[in-house]
Coordinates of N, CA, C and O in Angstrom, one line a residue:
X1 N 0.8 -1.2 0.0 CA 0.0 0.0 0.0 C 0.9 1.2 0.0 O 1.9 1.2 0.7
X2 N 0.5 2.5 -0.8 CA 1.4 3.5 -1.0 C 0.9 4.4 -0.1 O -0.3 4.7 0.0
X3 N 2.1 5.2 0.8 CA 1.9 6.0 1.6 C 2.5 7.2 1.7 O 3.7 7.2 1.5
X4 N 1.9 8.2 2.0 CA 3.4 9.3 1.6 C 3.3 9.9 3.0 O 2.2 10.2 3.5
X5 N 4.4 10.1 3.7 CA 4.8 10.7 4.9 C 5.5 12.0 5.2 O 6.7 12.0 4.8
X6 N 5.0 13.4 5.8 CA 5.2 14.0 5.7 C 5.7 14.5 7.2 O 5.1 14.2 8.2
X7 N 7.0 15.5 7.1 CA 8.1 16.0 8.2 C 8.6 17.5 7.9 O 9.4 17.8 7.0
X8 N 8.3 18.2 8.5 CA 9.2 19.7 9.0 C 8.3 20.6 9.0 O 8.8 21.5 8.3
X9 N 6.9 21.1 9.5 CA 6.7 21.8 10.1 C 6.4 22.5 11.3 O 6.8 22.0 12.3
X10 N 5.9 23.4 11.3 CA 6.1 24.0 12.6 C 5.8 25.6 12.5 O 5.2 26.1 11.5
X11 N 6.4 26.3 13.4 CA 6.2 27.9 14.4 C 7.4 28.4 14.2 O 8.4 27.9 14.8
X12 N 7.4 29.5 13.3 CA 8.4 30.4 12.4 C 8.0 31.7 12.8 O 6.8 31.9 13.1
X13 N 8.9 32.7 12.9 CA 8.7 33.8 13.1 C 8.7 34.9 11.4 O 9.3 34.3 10.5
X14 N 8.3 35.8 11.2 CA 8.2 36.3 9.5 C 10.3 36.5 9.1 O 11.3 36.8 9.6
X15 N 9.9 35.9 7.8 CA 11.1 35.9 7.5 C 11.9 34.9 7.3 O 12.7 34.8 6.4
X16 N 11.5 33.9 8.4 CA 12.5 33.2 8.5 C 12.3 31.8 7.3 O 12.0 32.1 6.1
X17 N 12.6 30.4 7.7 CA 12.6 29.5 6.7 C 12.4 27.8 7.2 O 13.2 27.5 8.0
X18 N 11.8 27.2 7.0 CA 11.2 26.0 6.9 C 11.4 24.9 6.0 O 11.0 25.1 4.8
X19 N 11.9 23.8 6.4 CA 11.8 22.5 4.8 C 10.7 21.9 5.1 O 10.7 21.6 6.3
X20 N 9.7 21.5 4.6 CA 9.2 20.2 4.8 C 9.9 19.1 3.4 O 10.5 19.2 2.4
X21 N 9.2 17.6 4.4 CA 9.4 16.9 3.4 C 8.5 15.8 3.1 O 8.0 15.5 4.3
X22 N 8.0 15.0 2.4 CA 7.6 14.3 2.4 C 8.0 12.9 1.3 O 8.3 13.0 0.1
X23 N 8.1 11.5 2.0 CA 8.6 10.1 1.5 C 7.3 9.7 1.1 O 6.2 9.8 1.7
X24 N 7.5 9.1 -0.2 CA 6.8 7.8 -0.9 C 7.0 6.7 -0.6 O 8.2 6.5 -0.8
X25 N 6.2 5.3 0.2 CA 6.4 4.5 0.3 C 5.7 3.5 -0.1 O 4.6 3.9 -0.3
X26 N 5.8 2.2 -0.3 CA 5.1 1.2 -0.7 C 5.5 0.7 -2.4 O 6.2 1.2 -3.2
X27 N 4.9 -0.2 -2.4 CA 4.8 -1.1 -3.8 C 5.2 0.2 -4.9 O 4.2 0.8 -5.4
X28 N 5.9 0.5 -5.2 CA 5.5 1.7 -6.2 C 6.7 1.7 -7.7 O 7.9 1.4 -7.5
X29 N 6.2 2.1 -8.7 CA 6.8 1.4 -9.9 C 7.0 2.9 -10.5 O 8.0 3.0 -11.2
X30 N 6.3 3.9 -10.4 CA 6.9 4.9 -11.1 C 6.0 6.4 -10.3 O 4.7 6.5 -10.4
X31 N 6.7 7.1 -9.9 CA 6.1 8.5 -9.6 C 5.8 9.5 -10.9 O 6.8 9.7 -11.6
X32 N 4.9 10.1 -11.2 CA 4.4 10.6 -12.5 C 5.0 12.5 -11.5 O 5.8 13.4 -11.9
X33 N 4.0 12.5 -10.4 CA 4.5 13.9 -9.8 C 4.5 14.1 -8.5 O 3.9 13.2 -8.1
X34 N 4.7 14.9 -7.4 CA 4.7 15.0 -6.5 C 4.3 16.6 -6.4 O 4.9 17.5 -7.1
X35 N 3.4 17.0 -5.3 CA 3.2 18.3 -4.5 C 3.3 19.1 -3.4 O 3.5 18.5 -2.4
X36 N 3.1 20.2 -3.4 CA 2.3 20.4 -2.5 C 1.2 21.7 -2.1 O 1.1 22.9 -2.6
X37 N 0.6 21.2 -1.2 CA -0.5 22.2 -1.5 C -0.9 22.5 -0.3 O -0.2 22.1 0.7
X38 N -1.7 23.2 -0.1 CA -1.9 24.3 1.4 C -3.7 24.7 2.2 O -4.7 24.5 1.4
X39 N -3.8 24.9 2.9 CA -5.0 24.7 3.2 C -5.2 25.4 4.7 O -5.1 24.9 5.8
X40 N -5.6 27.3 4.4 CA -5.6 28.0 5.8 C -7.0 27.7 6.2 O -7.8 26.9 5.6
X41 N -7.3 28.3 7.2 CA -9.1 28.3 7.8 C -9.9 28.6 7.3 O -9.8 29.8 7.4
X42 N -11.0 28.4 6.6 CA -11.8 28.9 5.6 C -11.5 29.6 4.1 O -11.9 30.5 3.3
X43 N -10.4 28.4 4.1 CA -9.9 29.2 2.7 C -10.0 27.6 1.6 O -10.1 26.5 2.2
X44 N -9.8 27.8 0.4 CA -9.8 26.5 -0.2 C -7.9 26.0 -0.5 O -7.0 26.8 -0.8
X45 N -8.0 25.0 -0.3 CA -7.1 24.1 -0.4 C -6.4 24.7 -2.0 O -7.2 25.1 -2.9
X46 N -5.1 24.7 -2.0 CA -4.6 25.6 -3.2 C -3.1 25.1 -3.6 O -2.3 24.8 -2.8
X47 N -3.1 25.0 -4.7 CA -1.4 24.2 -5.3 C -0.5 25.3 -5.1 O -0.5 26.5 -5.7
X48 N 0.5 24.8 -4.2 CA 1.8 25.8 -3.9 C 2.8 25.5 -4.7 O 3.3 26.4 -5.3
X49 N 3.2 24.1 -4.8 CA 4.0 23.9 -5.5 C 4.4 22.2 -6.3 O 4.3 21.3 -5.6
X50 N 4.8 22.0 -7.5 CA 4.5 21.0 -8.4 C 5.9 20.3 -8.9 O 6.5 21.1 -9.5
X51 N 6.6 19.1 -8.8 CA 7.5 18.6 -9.5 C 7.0 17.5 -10.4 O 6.2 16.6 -10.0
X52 N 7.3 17.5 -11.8 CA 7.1 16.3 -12.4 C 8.4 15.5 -13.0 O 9.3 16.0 -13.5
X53 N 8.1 14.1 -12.7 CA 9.3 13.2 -12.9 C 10.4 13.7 -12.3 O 11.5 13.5 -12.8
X54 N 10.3 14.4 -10.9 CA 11.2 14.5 -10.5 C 12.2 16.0 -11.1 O 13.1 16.5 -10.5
X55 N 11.8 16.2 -11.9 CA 12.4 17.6 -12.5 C 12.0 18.9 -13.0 O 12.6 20.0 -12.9
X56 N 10.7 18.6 -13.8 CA 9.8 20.2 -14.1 C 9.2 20.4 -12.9 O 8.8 19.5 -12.1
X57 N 9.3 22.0 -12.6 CA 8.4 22.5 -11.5 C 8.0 23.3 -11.8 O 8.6 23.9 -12.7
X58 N 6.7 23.8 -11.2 CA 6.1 25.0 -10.9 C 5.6 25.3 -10.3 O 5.6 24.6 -9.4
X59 N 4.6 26.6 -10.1 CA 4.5 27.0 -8.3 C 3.6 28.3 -8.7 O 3.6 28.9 -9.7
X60 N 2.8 28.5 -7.5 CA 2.0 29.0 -7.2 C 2.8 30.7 -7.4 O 3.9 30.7 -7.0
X61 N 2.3 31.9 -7.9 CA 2.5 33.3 -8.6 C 3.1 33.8 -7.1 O 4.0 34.5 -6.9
X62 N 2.2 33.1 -6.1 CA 2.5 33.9 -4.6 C 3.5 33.1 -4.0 O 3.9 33.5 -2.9
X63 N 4.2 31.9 -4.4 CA 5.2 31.9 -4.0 C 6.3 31.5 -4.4 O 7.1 30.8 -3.8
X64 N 6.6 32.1 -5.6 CA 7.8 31.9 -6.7 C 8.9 33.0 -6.2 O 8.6 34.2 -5.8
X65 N 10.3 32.6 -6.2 CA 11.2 33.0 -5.8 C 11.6 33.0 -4.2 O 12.6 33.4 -3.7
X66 N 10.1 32.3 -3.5 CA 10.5 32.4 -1.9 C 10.7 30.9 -1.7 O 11.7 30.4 -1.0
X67 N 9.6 30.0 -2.5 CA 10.1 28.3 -2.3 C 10.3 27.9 -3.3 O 10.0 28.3 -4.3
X68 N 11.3 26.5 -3.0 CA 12.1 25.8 -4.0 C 11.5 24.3 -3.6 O 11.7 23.8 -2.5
X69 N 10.6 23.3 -5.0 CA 10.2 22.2 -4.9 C 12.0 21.7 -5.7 O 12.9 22.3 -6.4
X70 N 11.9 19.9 -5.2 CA 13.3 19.6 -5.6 C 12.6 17.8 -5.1 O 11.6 17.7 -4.3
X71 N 12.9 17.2 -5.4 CA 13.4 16.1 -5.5 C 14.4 14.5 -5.4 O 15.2 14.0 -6.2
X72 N 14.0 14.2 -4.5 CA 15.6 12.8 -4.6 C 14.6 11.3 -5.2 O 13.8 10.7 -4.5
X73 N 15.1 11.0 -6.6 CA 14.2 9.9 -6.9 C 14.5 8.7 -6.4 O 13.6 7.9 -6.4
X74 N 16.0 8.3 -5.7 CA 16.6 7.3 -5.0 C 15.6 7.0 -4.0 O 14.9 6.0 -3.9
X75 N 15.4 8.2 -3.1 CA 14.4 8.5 -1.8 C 13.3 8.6 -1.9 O 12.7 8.9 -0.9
X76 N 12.5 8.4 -3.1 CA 11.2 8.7 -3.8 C 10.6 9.7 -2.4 O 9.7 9.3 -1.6
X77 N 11.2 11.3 -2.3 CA 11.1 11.9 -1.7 C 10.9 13.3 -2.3 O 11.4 13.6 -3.4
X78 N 10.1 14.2 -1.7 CA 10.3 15.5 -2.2 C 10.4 16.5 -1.5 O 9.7 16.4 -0.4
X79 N 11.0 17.5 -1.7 CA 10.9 18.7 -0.5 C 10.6 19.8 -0.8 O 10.7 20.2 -2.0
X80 N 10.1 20.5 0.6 CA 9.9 22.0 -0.1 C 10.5 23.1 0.9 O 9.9 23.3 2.0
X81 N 11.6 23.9 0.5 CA 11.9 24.8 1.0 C 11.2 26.0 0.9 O 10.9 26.7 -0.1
X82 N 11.0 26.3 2.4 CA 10.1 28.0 2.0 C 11.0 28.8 2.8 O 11.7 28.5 3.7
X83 N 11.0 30.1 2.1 CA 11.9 30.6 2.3 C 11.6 32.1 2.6 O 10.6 32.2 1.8
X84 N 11.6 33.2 3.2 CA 10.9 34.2 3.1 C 9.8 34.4 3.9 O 9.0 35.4 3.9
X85 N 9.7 33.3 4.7 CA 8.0 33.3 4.9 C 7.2 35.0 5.8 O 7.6 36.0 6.4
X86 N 6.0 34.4 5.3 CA 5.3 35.5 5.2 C 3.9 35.0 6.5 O 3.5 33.9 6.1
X87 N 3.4 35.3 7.1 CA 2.1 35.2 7.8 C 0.6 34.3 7.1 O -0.2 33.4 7.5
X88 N 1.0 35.2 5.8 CA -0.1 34.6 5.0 C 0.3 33.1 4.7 O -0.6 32.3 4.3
X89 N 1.4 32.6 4.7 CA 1.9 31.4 4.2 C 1.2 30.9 5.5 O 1.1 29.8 5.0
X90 N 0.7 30.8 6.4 CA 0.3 29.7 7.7 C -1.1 29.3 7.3 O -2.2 29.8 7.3
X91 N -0.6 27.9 7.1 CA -1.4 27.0 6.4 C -1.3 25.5 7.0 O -0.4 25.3 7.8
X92 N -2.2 24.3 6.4 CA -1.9 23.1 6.8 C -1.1 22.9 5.0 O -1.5 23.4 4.0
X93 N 0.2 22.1 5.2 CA 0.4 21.8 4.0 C 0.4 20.3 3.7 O 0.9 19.4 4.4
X94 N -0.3 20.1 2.4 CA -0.1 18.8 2.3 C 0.6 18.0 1.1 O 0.6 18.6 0.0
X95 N 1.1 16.8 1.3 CA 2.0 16.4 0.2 C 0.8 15.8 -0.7 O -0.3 15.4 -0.4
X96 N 1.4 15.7 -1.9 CA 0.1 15.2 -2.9 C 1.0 14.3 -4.0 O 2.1 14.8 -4.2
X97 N 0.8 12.9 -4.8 CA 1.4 12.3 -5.7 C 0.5 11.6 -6.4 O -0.6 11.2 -6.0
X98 N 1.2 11.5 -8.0 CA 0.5 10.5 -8.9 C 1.3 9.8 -8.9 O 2.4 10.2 -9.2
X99 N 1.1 8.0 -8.5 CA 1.8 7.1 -8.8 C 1.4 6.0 -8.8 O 0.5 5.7 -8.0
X100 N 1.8 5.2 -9.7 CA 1.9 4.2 -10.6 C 2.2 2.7 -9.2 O 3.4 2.6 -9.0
X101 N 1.6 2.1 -8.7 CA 1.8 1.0 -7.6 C 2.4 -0.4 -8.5 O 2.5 -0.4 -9.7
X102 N 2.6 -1.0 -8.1 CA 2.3 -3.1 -8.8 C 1.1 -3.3 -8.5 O 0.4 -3.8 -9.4
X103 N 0.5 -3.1 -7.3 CA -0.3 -3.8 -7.1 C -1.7 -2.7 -7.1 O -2.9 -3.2 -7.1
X104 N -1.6 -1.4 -7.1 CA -3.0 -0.4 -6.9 C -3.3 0.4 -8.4 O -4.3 1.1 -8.7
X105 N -1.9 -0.2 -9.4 CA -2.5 0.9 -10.2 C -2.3 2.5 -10.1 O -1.8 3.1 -9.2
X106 N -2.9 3.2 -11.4 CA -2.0 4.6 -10.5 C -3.3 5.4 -9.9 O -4.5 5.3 -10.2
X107 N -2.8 6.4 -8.9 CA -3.6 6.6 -8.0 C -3.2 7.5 -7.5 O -2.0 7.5 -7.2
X108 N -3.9 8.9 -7.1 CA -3.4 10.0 -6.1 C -3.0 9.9 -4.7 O -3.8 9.3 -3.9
X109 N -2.3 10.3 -4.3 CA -2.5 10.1 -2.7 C -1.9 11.3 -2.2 O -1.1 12.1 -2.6
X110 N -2.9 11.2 -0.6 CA -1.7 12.5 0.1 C -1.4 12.1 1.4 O -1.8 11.3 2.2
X111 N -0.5 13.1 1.4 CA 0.0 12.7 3.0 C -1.2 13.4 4.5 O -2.2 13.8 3.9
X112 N -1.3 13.4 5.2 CA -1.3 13.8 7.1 C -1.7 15.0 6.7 O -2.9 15.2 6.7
X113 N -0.7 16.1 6.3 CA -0.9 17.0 6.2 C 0.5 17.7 7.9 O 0.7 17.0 8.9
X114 N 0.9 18.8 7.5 CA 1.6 19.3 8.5 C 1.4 20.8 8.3 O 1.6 21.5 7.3
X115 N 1.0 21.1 9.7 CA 1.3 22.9 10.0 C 2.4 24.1 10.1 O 3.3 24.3 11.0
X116 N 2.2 24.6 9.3 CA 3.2 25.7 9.2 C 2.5 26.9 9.8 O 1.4 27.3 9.3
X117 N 3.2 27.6 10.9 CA 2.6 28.6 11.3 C 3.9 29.5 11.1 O 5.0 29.1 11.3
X118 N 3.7 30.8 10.7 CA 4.1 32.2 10.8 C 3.4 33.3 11.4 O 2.3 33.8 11.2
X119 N 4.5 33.4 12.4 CA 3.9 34.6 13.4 C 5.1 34.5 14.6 O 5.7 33.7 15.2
X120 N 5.1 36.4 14.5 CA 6.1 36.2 15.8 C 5.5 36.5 17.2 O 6.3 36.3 18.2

């Protein structure tokens, strides 16, 4: 069964900087892409940021030049550095993938979800 597990958030003061990351695990035969996406209180869930195959990315207008999506395909892992942060960035973020199983077929999945709070 494929699982994606997700690690590095937390309580940041403005400015400062945060990785998360999140592991692919399970039966898994090819990752098509990995994300992540965000989700404050009453707001809709929103794509922050996109790797495909491990190497095209793209990213949300609001946070281009502050986070860097990246990749280790060995680790079927992905990360996201934010950098700059901003208040408005305090969100649940969550890891998101298309991948290809042995046994499930391909399939979205996401992780737990982890909090990022900004604020000093």
């Amino acid at each position: 069964q494929v699982q994606l597990v997700e690690s590095g958030g937390g309580l940041v003061q403005p400015g400062g900087s945060l990785r998360l990351s999140c592991a692919a695990s399970g039966s898994i035969f090819n990752i098509y892409t990995m994300g992540w996406y965000r989700q404050a209180p009453g707001k809709q869930r929103e794509l922050v940021a996109i790797i495909t195959s491990m190497i095209t990315t793209s990213y949300a207008d609001s946070v281009k030049g502050r986070f860097t999506i990246s990749g280790d395909n060995a680790k079927n892992t992905v990360y996201l550095q934010m950098n700059s942060l901003k208040p408005e960035d305090t969100a649940v973020y969550y890891c998101e993938a298309r991948i290809s199983s042995w046994y499930e077929g391909t399939n979205d999945y996401w992780g737990q979800g982890t909090q990022v709070t900004v604020s000093s």
